[in-house]
Amino acid sequence: MNIAGLKRRIAEATAQSDSREGMQAWLQTRIADLHPSIRLQEDPVGHLQRFATAYIEQVPDVLEAAAAVAESASLKPRMLPVLKVAEAFFLQPPDLPAEHRGLVTLLDEAYLAHRLVEEVNDRYVSHGGESLIPMDTTRANLIVHHLLGESFANRLDAAVEEAVAGLLPEDLFQTTEFQTYRAQLDSASVQRLWAQWPCMSQRLGVDIELRGVA
């Protein structure tokens, strides 16, 4: 996986003043449409910009950690193609709104990548597997969903679901390989691996109170 390429693209965008200013202006237009349960403190635009930037910066760490967990669980052959799609979403995204530029484009791409990893995790858990990503990204993803707007975010969700359905068909969970994985689960080992990476809920959710958002 091209983790260095992901980090380089993020660093280049965050270093550009016009990119930062563009996101700030875009966030200003989004505040009025946010769900009322998303509580912001003083300087709401600055608060949301710090949140969005950190959310983007988490993508390489999340993908790198997921790959390490998959390798530890002997699932790398199955998981690596999925993670490569998440990487491609970030480096070569599908068509995005023309008005989304700089860091706003990266926020779209980060949402795709985070949602794909979340969807994969949910499928493993629903079939009796151990969580591949104990880090809770649900709340952060939900906030970004509202920032992007219901219609556009739903389009990105559909792209994620289509990608995961093609790479992780339901019959995968009936295979001997998956049953062996379930029988050999070592949740303590998975938790130790994830402890090497920053916790998204702590880094992104400290200052945002979210209640009853649907």
mmCIF file with all atom_site columns, C-alpha atoms in Angstrom:
data_model
loop_
_atom_site.group_PDB
_atom_site.id
_atom_site.type_symbol
_atom_site.label_atom_id
_atom_site.label_alt_id
_atom_site.label_comp_id
_atom_site.label_asym_id
_atom_site.label_entity_id
_atom_site.label_seq_id
_atom_site.pdbx_PDB_ins_code
_atom_site.Cartn_x
_atom_site.Cartn_y
_atom_site.Cartn_z
_atom_site.occupancy
_atom_site.B_iso_or_equiv
_atom_site.pdbx_formal_charge
_atom_site.auth_seq_id
_atom_site.auth_comp_id
_atom_site.auth_asym_id
_atom_site.auth_atom_id
_atom_site.pdbx_PDB_model_num
ATOM 1   C CA . MET A 1 1   ? 0.000   0.000   0.000  1.00 0.00 ? 1   MET A CA 1
ATOM 2   C CA . ASN A 1 2   ? 1.189   3.502   -0.823 1.00 0.00 ? 2   ASN A CA 1
ATOM 3   C CA . ILE A 1 3   ? 0.940   4.956   2.684  1.00 0.00 ? 3   ILE A CA 1
ATOM 4   C CA . ALA A 1 4   ? 3.730   7.437   1.932  1.00 0.00 ? 4   ALA A CA 1
ATOM 5   C CA . GLY A 1 5   ? 1.776   8.685   -1.091 1.00 0.00 ? 5   GLY A CA 1
ATOM 6   C CA . LEU A 1 6   ? -1.332  9.214   1.020  1.00 0.00 ? 6   LEU A CA 1
ATOM 7   C CA . LYS A 1 7   ? 0.590   11.172  3.633  1.00 0.00 ? 7   LYS A CA 1
ATOM 8   C CA . ARG A 1 8   ? 2.335   13.251  0.978  1.00 0.00 ? 8   ARG A CA 1
ATOM 9   C CA . ARG A 1 9   ? -0.960  14.225  -0.680 1.00 0.00 ? 9   ARG A CA 1
ATOM 10  C CA . ILE A 1 10  ? -2.445  15.253  2.666  1.00 0.00 ? 10  ILE A CA 1
ATOM 11  C CA . ALA A 1 11  ? 0.663   17.230  3.640  1.00 0.00 ? 11  ALA A CA 1
ATOM 12  C CA . GLU A 1 12  ? 0.666   19.098  0.333  1.00 0.00 ? 12  GLU A CA 1
ATOM 13  C CA . ALA A 1 13  ? -2.993  20.085  0.682  1.00 0.00 ? 13  ALA A CA 1
ATOM 14  C CA . THR A 1 14  ? -2.747  21.162  4.314  1.00 0.00 ? 14  THR A CA 1
ATOM 15  C CA . ALA A 1 15  ? 0.356   23.251  3.554  1.00 0.00 ? 15  ALA A CA 1
ATOM 16  C CA . GLN A 1 16  ? -1.468  25.392  0.976  1.00 0.00 ? 16  GLN A CA 1
ATOM 17  C CA . SER A 1 17  ? -3.085  28.501  2.432  1.00 0.00 ? 17  SER A CA 1
ATOM 18  C CA . ASP A 1 18  ? -5.701  28.691  -0.345 1.00 0.00 ? 18  ASP A CA 1
ATOM 19  C CA . SER A 1 19  ? -6.678  25.073  0.371  1.00 0.00 ? 19  SER A CA 1
ATOM 20  C CA . ARG A 1 20  ? -7.147  25.808  4.076  1.00 0.00 ? 20  ARG A CA 1
ATOM 21  C CA . GLU A 1 21  ? -9.035  29.006  3.331  1.00 0.00 ? 21  GLU A CA 1
ATOM 22  C CA . GLY A 1 22  ? -11.230 27.182  0.823  1.00 0.00 ? 22  GLY A CA 1
ATOM 23  C CA . MET A 1 23  ? -12.228 24.616  3.427  1.00 0.00 ? 23  MET A CA 1
ATOM 24  C CA . GLN A 1 24  ? -12.911 27.363  5.951  1.00 0.00 ? 24  GLN A CA 1
ATOM 25  C CA . ALA A 1 25  ? -15.218 29.149  3.512  1.00 0.00 ? 25  ALA A CA 1
ATOM 26  C CA . TRP A 1 26  ? -16.992 25.879  2.620  1.00 0.00 ? 26  TRP A CA 1
ATOM 27  C CA . LEU A 1 27  ? -17.505 24.959  6.274  1.00 0.00 ? 27  LEU A CA 1
ATOM 28  C CA . GLN A 1 28  ? -19.042 28.371  6.900  1.00 0.00 ? 28  GLN A CA 1
ATOM 29  C CA . THR A 1 29  ? -21.713 27.542  4.317  1.00 0.00 ? 29  THR A CA 1
ATOM 30  C CA . ARG A 1 30  ? -22.411 24.158  5.940  1.00 0.00 ? 30  ARG A CA 1
ATOM 31  C CA . ILE A 1 31  ? -22.971 25.215  9.549  1.00 0.00 ? 31  ILE A CA 1
ATOM 32  C CA . ALA A 1 32  ? -26.578 26.346  9.082  1.00 0.00 ? 32  ALA A CA 1
ATOM 33  C CA . ASP A 1 33  ? -27.539 22.931  7.641  1.00 0.00 ? 33  ASP A CA 1
ATOM 34  C CA . LEU A 1 34  ? -25.923 20.778  10.329 1.00 0.00 ? 34  LEU A CA 1
ATOM 35  C CA . HIS A 1 35  ? -28.106 18.544  12.463 1.00 0.00 ? 35  HIS A CA 1
ATOM 36  C CA . PRO A 1 36  ? -29.067 20.432  15.650 1.00 0.00 ? 36  PRO A CA 1
ATOM 37  C CA . SER A 1 37  ? -27.676 17.625  17.793 1.00 0.00 ? 37  SER A CA 1
ATOM 38  C CA . ILE A 1 38  ? -24.139 18.382  16.608 1.00 0.00 ? 38  ILE A CA 1
ATOM 39  C CA . ARG A 1 39  ? -22.967 20.722  19.343 1.00 0.00 ? 39  ARG A CA 1
ATOM 40  C CA . LEU A 1 40  ? -20.089 23.070  18.622 1.00 0.00 ? 40  LEU A CA 1
ATOM 41  C CA . GLN A 1 41  ? -18.225 25.256  21.076 1.00 0.00 ? 41  GLN A CA 1
ATOM 42  C CA . GLU A 1 42  ? -16.901 28.763  20.433 1.00 0.00 ? 42  GLU A CA 1
ATOM 43  C CA . ASP A 1 43  ? -15.486 29.424  16.954 1.00 0.00 ? 43  ASP A CA 1
ATOM 44  C CA . PRO A 1 44  ? -17.610 26.732  15.223 1.00 0.00 ? 44  PRO A CA 1
ATOM 45  C CA . VAL A 1 45  ? -15.856 27.087  11.855 1.00 0.00 ? 45  VAL A CA 1
ATOM 46  C CA . GLY A 1 46  ? -12.414 26.735  13.409 1.00 0.00 ? 46  GLY A CA 1
ATOM 47  C CA . HIS A 1 47  ? -13.671 23.830  15.508 1.00 0.00 ? 47  HIS A CA 1
ATOM 48  C CA . LEU A 1 48  ? -15.027 22.014  12.469 1.00 0.00 ? 48  LEU A CA 1
ATOM 49  C CA . GLN A 1 49  ? -11.871 22.725  10.457 1.00 0.00 ? 49  GLN A CA 1
ATOM 50  C CA . ARG A 1 50  ? -9.673  21.135  13.114 1.00 0.00 ? 50  ARG A CA 1
ATOM 51  C CA . PHE A 1 51  ? -12.037 18.162  13.230 1.00 0.00 ? 51  PHE A CA 1
ATOM 52  C CA . ALA A 1 52  ? -12.119 17.750  9.424  1.00 0.00 ? 52  ALA A CA 1
ATOM 53  C CA . THR A 1 53  ? -8.341  18.094  9.066  1.00 0.00 ? 53  THR A CA 1
ATOM 54  C CA . ALA A 1 54  ? -7.701  15.476  11.756 1.00 0.00 ? 54  ALA A CA 1
ATOM 55  C CA . TYR A 1 55  ? -10.279 13.170  10.125 1.00 0.00 ? 55  TYR A CA 1
ATOM 56  C CA . ILE A 1 56  ? -8.382  13.424  6.825  1.00 0.00 ? 56  ILE A CA 1
ATOM 57  C CA . GLU A 1 57  ? -5.010  12.880  8.493  1.00 0.00 ? 57  GLU A CA 1
ATOM 58  C CA . GLN A 1 58  ? -6.260  9.656   10.113 1.00 0.00 ? 58  GLN A CA 1
ATOM 59  C CA . VAL A 1 59  ? -6.729  7.850   6.773  1.00 0.00 ? 59  VAL A CA 1
ATOM 60  C CA . PRO A 1 60  ? -3.144  6.536   6.338  1.00 0.00 ? 60  PRO A CA 1
ATOM 61  C CA . ASP A 1 61  ? -2.989  5.381   9.980  1.00 0.00 ? 61  ASP A CA 1
ATOM 62  C CA . VAL A 1 62  ? -6.334  3.577   9.766  1.00 0.00 ? 62  VAL A CA 1
ATOM 63  C CA . LEU A 1 63  ? -5.420  1.763   6.548  1.00 0.00 ? 63  LEU A CA 1
ATOM 64  C CA . GLU A 1 64  ? -1.971  0.832   7.845  1.00 0.00 ? 64  GLU A CA 1
ATOM 65  C CA . ALA A 1 65  ? -3.418  -0.460  11.098 1.00 0.00 ? 65  ALA A CA 1
ATOM 66  C CA . ALA A 1 66  ? -6.164  -2.429  9.341  1.00 0.00 ? 66  ALA A CA 1
ATOM 67  C CA . ALA A 1 67  ? -3.549  -4.100  7.138  1.00 0.00 ? 67  ALA A CA 1
ATOM 68  C CA . ALA A 1 68  ? -1.492  -5.050  10.211 1.00 0.00 ? 68  ALA A CA 1
ATOM 69  C CA . VAL A 1 69  ? -4.537  -6.501  11.970 1.00 0.00 ? 69  VAL A CA 1
ATOM 70  C CA . ALA A 1 70  ? -5.525  -8.447  8.854  1.00 0.00 ? 70  ALA A CA 1
ATOM 71  C CA . GLU A 1 71  ? -2.021  -9.908  8.586  1.00 0.00 ? 71  GLU A CA 1
ATOM 72  C CA . SER A 1 72  ? -2.055  -10.887 12.249 1.00 0.00 ? 72  SER A CA 1
ATOM 73  C CA . ALA A 1 73  ? -5.398  -12.641 11.746 1.00 0.00 ? 73  ALA A CA 1
ATOM 74  C CA . SER A 1 74  ? -4.111  -14.406 8.578  1.00 0.00 ? 74  SER A CA 1
ATOM 75  C CA . LEU A 1 75  ? -6.674  -12.473 6.512  1.00 0.00 ? 75  LEU A CA 1
ATOM 76  C CA . LYS A 1 76  ? -4.286  -10.345 4.485  1.00 0.00 ? 76  LYS A CA 1
ATOM 77  C CA . PRO A 1 77  ? -5.026  -12.084 1.124  1.00 0.00 ? 77  PRO A CA 1
ATOM 78  C CA . ARG A 1 78  ? -8.716  -11.232 1.580  1.00 0.00 ? 78  ARG A CA 1
ATOM 79  C CA . MET A 1 79  ? -8.334  -7.840  3.183  1.00 0.00 ? 79  MET A CA 1
ATOM 80  C CA . LEU A 1 80  ? -5.532  -6.291  1.141  1.00 0.00 ? 80  LEU A CA 1
ATOM 81  C CA . PRO A 1 81  ? -7.633  -5.906  -2.051 1.00 0.00 ? 81  PRO A CA 1
ATOM 82  C CA . VAL A 1 82  ? -10.330 -4.164  0.013  1.00 0.00 ? 82  VAL A CA 1
ATOM 83  C CA . LEU A 1 83  ? -7.835  -1.802  1.602  1.00 0.00 ? 83  LEU A CA 1
ATOM 84  C CA . LYS A 1 84  ? -6.338  -1.111  -1.816 1.00 0.00 ? 84  LYS A CA 1
ATOM 85  C CA . VAL A 1 85  ? -9.787  0.060   -2.935 1.00 0.00 ? 85  VAL A CA 1
ATOM 86  C CA . ALA A 1 86  ? -9.918  2.395   0.068  1.00 0.00 ? 86  ALA A CA 1
ATOM 87  C CA . GLU A 1 87  ? -6.496  3.694   -0.940 1.00 0.00 ? 87  GLU A CA 1
ATOM 88  C CA . ALA A 1 88  ? -7.683  4.169   -4.544 1.00 0.00 ? 88  ALA A CA 1
ATOM 89  C CA . PHE A 1 89  ? -10.741 6.068   -3.311 1.00 0.00 ? 89  PHE A CA 1
ATOM 90  C CA . PHE A 1 90  ? -8.302  8.509   -1.742 1.00 0.00 ? 90  PHE A CA 1
ATOM 91  C CA . LEU A 1 91  ? -5.670  8.741   -4.489 1.00 0.00 ? 91  LEU A CA 1
ATOM 92  C CA . GLN A 1 92  ? -7.991  8.341   -7.492 1.00 0.00 ? 92  GLN A CA 1
ATOM 93  C CA . PRO A 1 93  ? -11.526 9.139   -6.317 1.00 0.00 ? 93  PRO A CA 1
ATOM 94  C CA . PRO A 1 94  ? -14.715 8.818   -8.352 1.00 0.00 ? 94  PRO A CA 1
ATOM 95  C CA . ASP A 1 95  ? -16.307 11.949  -9.790 1.00 0.00 ? 95  ASP A CA 1
ATOM 96  C CA . LEU A 1 96  ? -16.681 14.606  -7.102 1.00 0.00 ? 96  LEU A CA 1
ATOM 97  C CA . PRO A 1 97  ? -18.441 17.998  -7.187 1.00 0.00 ? 97  PRO A CA 1
ATOM 98  C CA . ALA A 1 98  ? -16.460 20.549  -9.198 1.00 0.00 ? 98  ALA A CA 1
ATOM 99  C CA . GLU A 1 99  ? -16.776 23.092  -6.392 1.00 0.00 ? 99  GLU A CA 1
ATOM 100 C CA . HIS A 1 100 ? -14.997 20.746  -3.978 1.00 0.00 ? 100 HIS A CA 1
ATOM 101 C CA . ARG A 1 101 ? -11.304 21.586  -4.111 1.00 0.00 ? 101 ARG A CA 1
ATOM 102 C CA . GLY A 1 102 ? -8.208  21.208  -1.956 1.00 0.00 ? 102 GLY A CA 1
ATOM 103 C CA . LEU A 1 103 ? -8.969  19.998  1.549  1.00 0.00 ? 103 LEU A CA 1
ATOM 104 C CA . VAL A 1 104 ? -12.693 19.737  0.804  1.00 0.00 ? 104 VAL A CA 1
ATOM 105 C CA . THR A 1 105 ? -11.900 17.169  -1.904 1.00 0.00 ? 105 THR A CA 1
ATOM 106 C CA . LEU A 1 106 ? -9.723  15.302  0.586  1.00 0.00 ? 106 LEU A CA 1
ATOM 107 C CA . LEU A 1 107 ? -12.624 15.275  3.048  1.00 0.00 ? 107 LEU A CA 1
ATOM 108 C CA . ASP A 1 108 ? -14.801 13.566  0.410  1.00 0.00 ? 108 ASP A CA 1
ATOM 109 C CA . GLU A 1 109 ? -12.064 11.020  -0.214 1.00 0.00 ? 109 GLU A CA 1
ATOM 110 C CA . ALA A 1 110 ? -11.384 10.480  3.485  1.00 0.00 ? 110 ALA A CA 1
ATOM 111 C CA . TYR A 1 111 ? -15.084 9.774   4.040  1.00 0.00 ? 111 TYR A CA 1
ATOM 112 C CA . LEU A 1 112 ? -14.989 7.115   1.315  1.00 0.00 ? 112 LEU A CA 1
ATOM 113 C CA . ALA A 1 113 ? -11.923 5.455   2.840  1.00 0.00 ? 113 ALA A CA 1
ATOM 114 C CA . HIS A 1 114 ? -13.172 5.546   6.439  1.00 0.00 ? 114 HIS A CA 1
ATOM 115 C CA . ARG A 1 115 ? -16.632 4.306   5.464  1.00 0.00 ? 115 ARG A CA 1
ATOM 116 C CA . LEU A 1 116 ? -15.188 1.421   3.476  1.00 0.00 ? 116 LEU A CA 1
ATOM 117 C CA . VAL A 1 117 ? -13.122 0.219   6.430  1.00 0.00 ? 117 VAL A CA 1
ATOM 118 C CA . GLU A 1 118 ? -16.149 0.663   8.711  1.00 0.00 ? 118 GLU A CA 1
ATOM 119 C CA . GLU A 1 119 ? -18.354 -1.351  6.335  1.00 0.00 ? 119 GLU A CA 1
ATOM 120 C CA . VAL A 1 120 ? -15.835 -4.186  6.147  1.00 0.00 ? 120 VAL A CA 1
ATOM 121 C CA . ASN A 1 121 ? -15.585 -4.256  9.921  1.00 0.00 ? 121 ASN A CA 1
ATOM 122 C CA . ASP A 1 122 ? -19.371 -4.355  10.311 1.00 0.00 ? 122 ASP A CA 1
ATOM 123 C CA . ARG A 1 123 ? -19.637 -7.318  7.951  1.00 0.00 ? 123 ARG A CA 1
ATOM 124 C CA . TYR A 1 124 ? -17.018 -9.312  9.806  1.00 0.00 ? 124 TYR A CA 1
ATOM 125 C CA . VAL A 1 125 ? -18.680 -8.608  13.158 1.00 0.00 ? 125 VAL A CA 1
ATOM 126 C CA . SER A 1 126 ? -22.183 -9.448  11.878 1.00 0.00 ? 126 SER A CA 1
ATOM 127 C CA . HIS A 1 127 ? -20.916 -12.895 10.816 1.00 0.00 ? 127 HIS A CA 1
ATOM 128 C CA . GLY A 1 128 ? -19.405 -13.670 14.187 1.00 0.00 ? 128 GLY A CA 1
ATOM 129 C CA . GLY A 1 129 ? -15.886 -12.429 13.637 1.00 0.00 ? 129 GLY A CA 1
ATOM 130 C CA . GLU A 1 130 ? -13.849 -10.278 15.980 1.00 0.00 ? 130 GLU A CA 1
ATOM 131 C CA . SER A 1 131 ? -13.884 -6.560  15.234 1.00 0.00 ? 131 SER A CA 1
ATOM 132 C CA . LEU A 1 132 ? -11.053 -5.805  12.820 1.00 0.00 ? 132 LEU A CA 1
ATOM 133 C CA . ILE A 1 133 ? -11.125 -2.152  13.853 1.00 0.00 ? 133 ILE A CA 1
ATOM 134 C CA . PRO A 1 134 ? -11.881 -1.714  17.563 1.00 0.00 ? 134 PRO A CA 1
ATOM 135 C CA . MET A 1 135 ? -11.396 2.034   16.976 1.00 0.00 ? 135 MET A CA 1
ATOM 136 C CA . ASP A 1 136 ? -14.906 3.523   16.842 1.00 0.00 ? 136 ASP A CA 1
ATOM 137 C CA . THR A 1 137 ? -15.223 5.593   13.662 1.00 0.00 ? 137 THR A CA 1
ATOM 138 C CA . THR A 1 138 ? -19.024 5.626   13.553 1.00 0.00 ? 138 THR A CA 1
ATOM 139 C CA . ARG A 1 139 ? -19.541 8.991   15.216 1.00 0.00 ? 139 ARG A CA 1
ATOM 140 C CA . ALA A 1 140 ? -16.846 10.746  13.191 1.00 0.00 ? 140 ALA A CA 1
ATOM 141 C CA . ASN A 1 141 ? -18.232 9.301   9.956  1.00 0.00 ? 141 ASN A CA 1
ATOM 142 C CA . LEU A 1 142 ? -21.739 10.413  10.874 1.00 0.00 ? 142 LEU A CA 1
ATOM 143 C CA . ILE A 1 143 ? -20.589 13.987  11.496 1.00 0.00 ? 143 ILE A CA 1
ATOM 144 C CA . VAL A 1 144 ? -18.815 14.096  8.122  1.00 0.00 ? 144 VAL A CA 1
ATOM 145 C CA . HIS A 1 145 ? -21.924 12.606  6.483  1.00 0.00 ? 145 HIS A CA 1
ATOM 146 C CA . HIS A 1 146 ? -23.891 15.609  7.737  1.00 0.00 ? 146 HIS A CA 1
ATOM 147 C CA . LEU A 1 147 ? -21.167 18.035  6.657  1.00 0.00 ? 147 LEU A CA 1
ATOM 148 C CA . LEU A 1 148 ? -21.201 16.657  3.120  1.00 0.00 ? 148 LEU A CA 1
ATOM 149 C CA . GLY A 1 149 ? -24.987 16.751  2.919  1.00 0.00 ? 149 GLY A CA 1
ATOM 150 C CA . GLU A 1 150 ? -27.473 13.882  2.809  1.00 0.00 ? 150 GLU A CA 1
ATOM 151 C CA . SER A 1 151 ? -27.748 13.521  -0.968 1.00 0.00 ? 151 SER A CA 1
ATOM 152 C CA . PHE A 1 152 ? -24.027 13.580  -1.749 1.00 0.00 ? 152 PHE A CA 1
ATOM 153 C CA . ALA A 1 153 ? -23.021 11.489  1.274  1.00 0.00 ? 153 ALA A CA 1
ATOM 154 C CA . ASN A 1 154 ? -25.597 8.853   0.315  1.00 0.00 ? 154 ASN A CA 1
ATOM 155 C CA . ARG A 1 155 ? -24.006 8.645   -3.142 1.00 0.00 ? 155 ARG A CA 1
ATOM 156 C CA . LEU A 1 156 ? -20.619 8.022   -1.543 1.00 0.00 ? 156 LEU A CA 1
ATOM 157 C CA . ASP A 1 157 ? -22.157 5.407   0.777  1.00 0.00 ? 157 ASP A CA 1
ATOM 158 C CA . ALA A 1 158 ? -23.594 3.610   -2.260 1.00 0.00 ? 158 ALA A CA 1
ATOM 159 C CA . ALA A 1 159 ? -20.148 3.541   -3.903 1.00 0.00 ? 159 ALA A CA 1
ATOM 160 C CA . VAL A 1 160 ? -18.692 2.028   -0.723 1.00 0.00 ? 160 VAL A CA 1
ATOM 161 C CA . GLU A 1 161 ? -21.403 -0.624  -0.464 1.00 0.00 ? 161 GLU A CA 1
ATOM 162 C CA . GLU A 1 162 ? -20.958 -1.603  -4.113 1.00 0.00 ? 162 GLU A CA 1
ATOM 163 C CA . ALA A 1 163 ? -17.192 -1.951  -3.692 1.00 0.00 ? 163 ALA A CA 1
ATOM 164 C CA . VAL A 1 164 ? -17.461 -4.043  -0.534 1.00 0.00 ? 164 VAL A CA 1
ATOM 165 C CA . ALA A 1 165 ? -20.179 -6.299  -1.977 1.00 0.00 ? 165 ALA A CA 1
ATOM 166 C CA . GLY A 1 166 ? -17.901 -7.115  -4.900 1.00 0.00 ? 166 GLY A CA 1
ATOM 167 C CA . LEU A 1 167 ? -14.841 -7.801  -2.785 1.00 0.00 ? 167 LEU A CA 1
ATOM 168 C CA . LEU A 1 168 ? -16.450 -9.495  0.221  1.00 0.00 ? 168 LEU A CA 1
ATOM 169 C CA . PRO A 1 169 ? -19.377 -11.577 -1.081 1.00 0.00 ? 169 PRO A CA 1
ATOM 170 C CA . GLU A 1 170 ? -21.636 -13.265 1.453  1.00 0.00 ? 170 GLU A CA 1
ATOM 171 C CA . ASP A 1 171 ? -20.287 -16.725 0.594  1.00 0.00 ? 171 ASP A CA 1
ATOM 172 C CA . LEU A 1 172 ? -16.882 -15.655 1.931  1.00 0.00 ? 172 LEU A CA 1
ATOM 173 C CA . PHE A 1 173 ? -18.264 -15.989 5.439  1.00 0.00 ? 173 PHE A CA 1
ATOM 174 C CA . GLN A 1 174 ? -19.194 -19.616 4.823  1.00 0.00 ? 174 GLN A CA 1
ATOM 175 C CA . THR A 1 175 ? -15.697 -20.642 3.758  1.00 0.00 ? 175 THR A CA 1
ATOM 176 C CA . THR A 1 176 ? -13.344 -22.861 5.723  1.00 0.00 ? 176 THR A CA 1
ATOM 177 C CA . GLU A 1 177 ? -10.886 -19.964 5.744  1.00 0.00 ? 177 GLU A CA 1
ATOM 178 C CA . PHE A 1 178 ? -13.296 -17.689 7.596  1.00 0.00 ? 178 PHE A CA 1
ATOM 179 C CA . GLN A 1 179 ? -14.368 -20.433 10.017 1.00 0.00 ? 179 GLN A CA 1
ATOM 180 C CA . THR A 1 180 ? -10.714 -21.110 10.819 1.00 0.00 ? 180 THR A CA 1
ATOM 181 C CA . TYR A 1 181 ? -10.230 -17.390 11.426 1.00 0.00 ? 181 TYR A CA 1
ATOM 182 C CA . ARG A 1 182 ? -13.167 -17.364 13.859 1.00 0.00 ? 182 ARG A CA 1
ATOM 183 C CA . ALA A 1 183 ? -11.826 -20.389 15.716 1.00 0.00 ? 183 ALA A CA 1
ATOM 184 C CA . GLN A 1 184 ? -8.422  -18.781 16.172 1.00 0.00 ? 184 GLN A CA 1
ATOM 185 C CA . LEU A 1 185 ? -9.534  -15.302 17.220 1.00 0.00 ? 185 LEU A CA 1
ATOM 186 C CA . ASP A 1 186 ? -7.183  -13.549 19.574 1.00 0.00 ? 186 ASP A CA 1
ATOM 187 C CA . SER A 1 187 ? -8.921  -10.300 20.519 1.00 0.00 ? 187 SER A CA 1
ATOM 188 C CA . ALA A 1 188 ? -6.135  -9.349  22.924 1.00 0.00 ? 188 ALA A CA 1
ATOM 189 C CA . SER A 1 189 ? -3.638  -9.477  20.066 1.00 0.00 ? 189 SER A CA 1
ATOM 190 C CA . VAL A 1 190 ? -5.880  -7.315  17.885 1.00 0.00 ? 190 VAL A CA 1
ATOM 191 C CA . GLN A 1 191 ? -6.294  -4.767  20.675 1.00 0.00 ? 191 GLN A CA 1
ATOM 192 C CA . ARG A 1 192 ? -2.524  -4.638  21.195 1.00 0.00 ? 192 ARG A CA 1
ATOM 193 C CA . LEU A 1 193 ? -2.011  -3.932  17.510 1.00 0.00 ? 193 LEU A CA 1
ATOM 194 C CA . TRP A 1 194 ? -4.553  -1.131  17.501 1.00 0.00 ? 194 TRP A CA 1
ATOM 195 C CA . ALA A 1 195 ? -2.984  0.416   20.597 1.00 0.00 ? 195 ALA A CA 1
ATOM 196 C CA . GLN A 1 196 ? -0.066  1.418   18.357 1.00 0.00 ? 196 GLN A CA 1
ATOM 197 C CA . TRP A 1 197 ? -2.268  3.909   16.495 1.00 0.00 ? 197 TRP A CA 1
ATOM 198 C CA . PRO A 1 198 ? -4.095  7.018   17.813 1.00 0.00 ? 198 PRO A CA 1
ATOM 199 C CA . CYS A 1 199 ? -7.728  6.515   18.752 1.00 0.00 ? 199 CYS A CA 1
ATOM 200 C CA . MET A 1 200 ? -10.061 8.305   16.383 1.00 0.00 ? 200 MET A CA 1
ATOM 201 C CA . SER A 1 201 ? -12.821 8.754   18.944 1.00 0.00 ? 201 SER A CA 1
ATOM 202 C CA . GLN A 1 202 ? -10.412 10.488  21.318 1.00 0.00 ? 202 GLN A CA 1
ATOM 203 C CA . ARG A 1 203 ? -8.731  12.603  18.681 1.00 0.00 ? 203 ARG A CA 1
ATOM 204 C CA . LEU A 1 204 ? -11.834 13.672  16.758 1.00 0.00 ? 204 LEU A CA 1
ATOM 205 C CA . GLY A 1 205 ? -14.702 13.412  19.223 1.00 0.00 ? 205 GLY A CA 1
ATOM 206 C CA . VAL A 1 206 ? -13.408 15.256  22.267 1.00 0.00 ? 206 VAL A CA 1
ATOM 207 C CA . ASP A 1 207 ? -14.984 18.594  21.451 1.00 0.00 ? 207 ASP A CA 1
ATOM 208 C CA . ILE A 1 208 ? -18.037 17.454  19.514 1.00 0.00 ? 208 ILE A CA 1
ATOM 209 C CA . GLU A 1 209 ? -21.124 16.356  21.392 1.00 0.00 ? 209 GLU A CA 1
ATOM 210 C CA . LEU A 1 210 ? -23.404 14.227  19.267 1.00 0.00 ? 210 LEU A CA 1
ATOM 211 C CA . ARG A 1 211 ? -26.820 13.104  20.505 1.00 0.00 ? 211 ARG A CA 1
ATOM 212 C CA . GLY A 1 212 ? -29.636 11.474  18.646 1.00 0.00 ? 212 GLY A CA 1
ATOM 213 C CA . VAL A 1 213 ? -28.347 12.092  15.124 1.00 0.00 ? 213 VAL A CA 1
ATOM 214 C CA . ALA A 1 214 ? -29.940 9.756   12.580 1.00 0.00 ? 214 ALA A CA 1
#
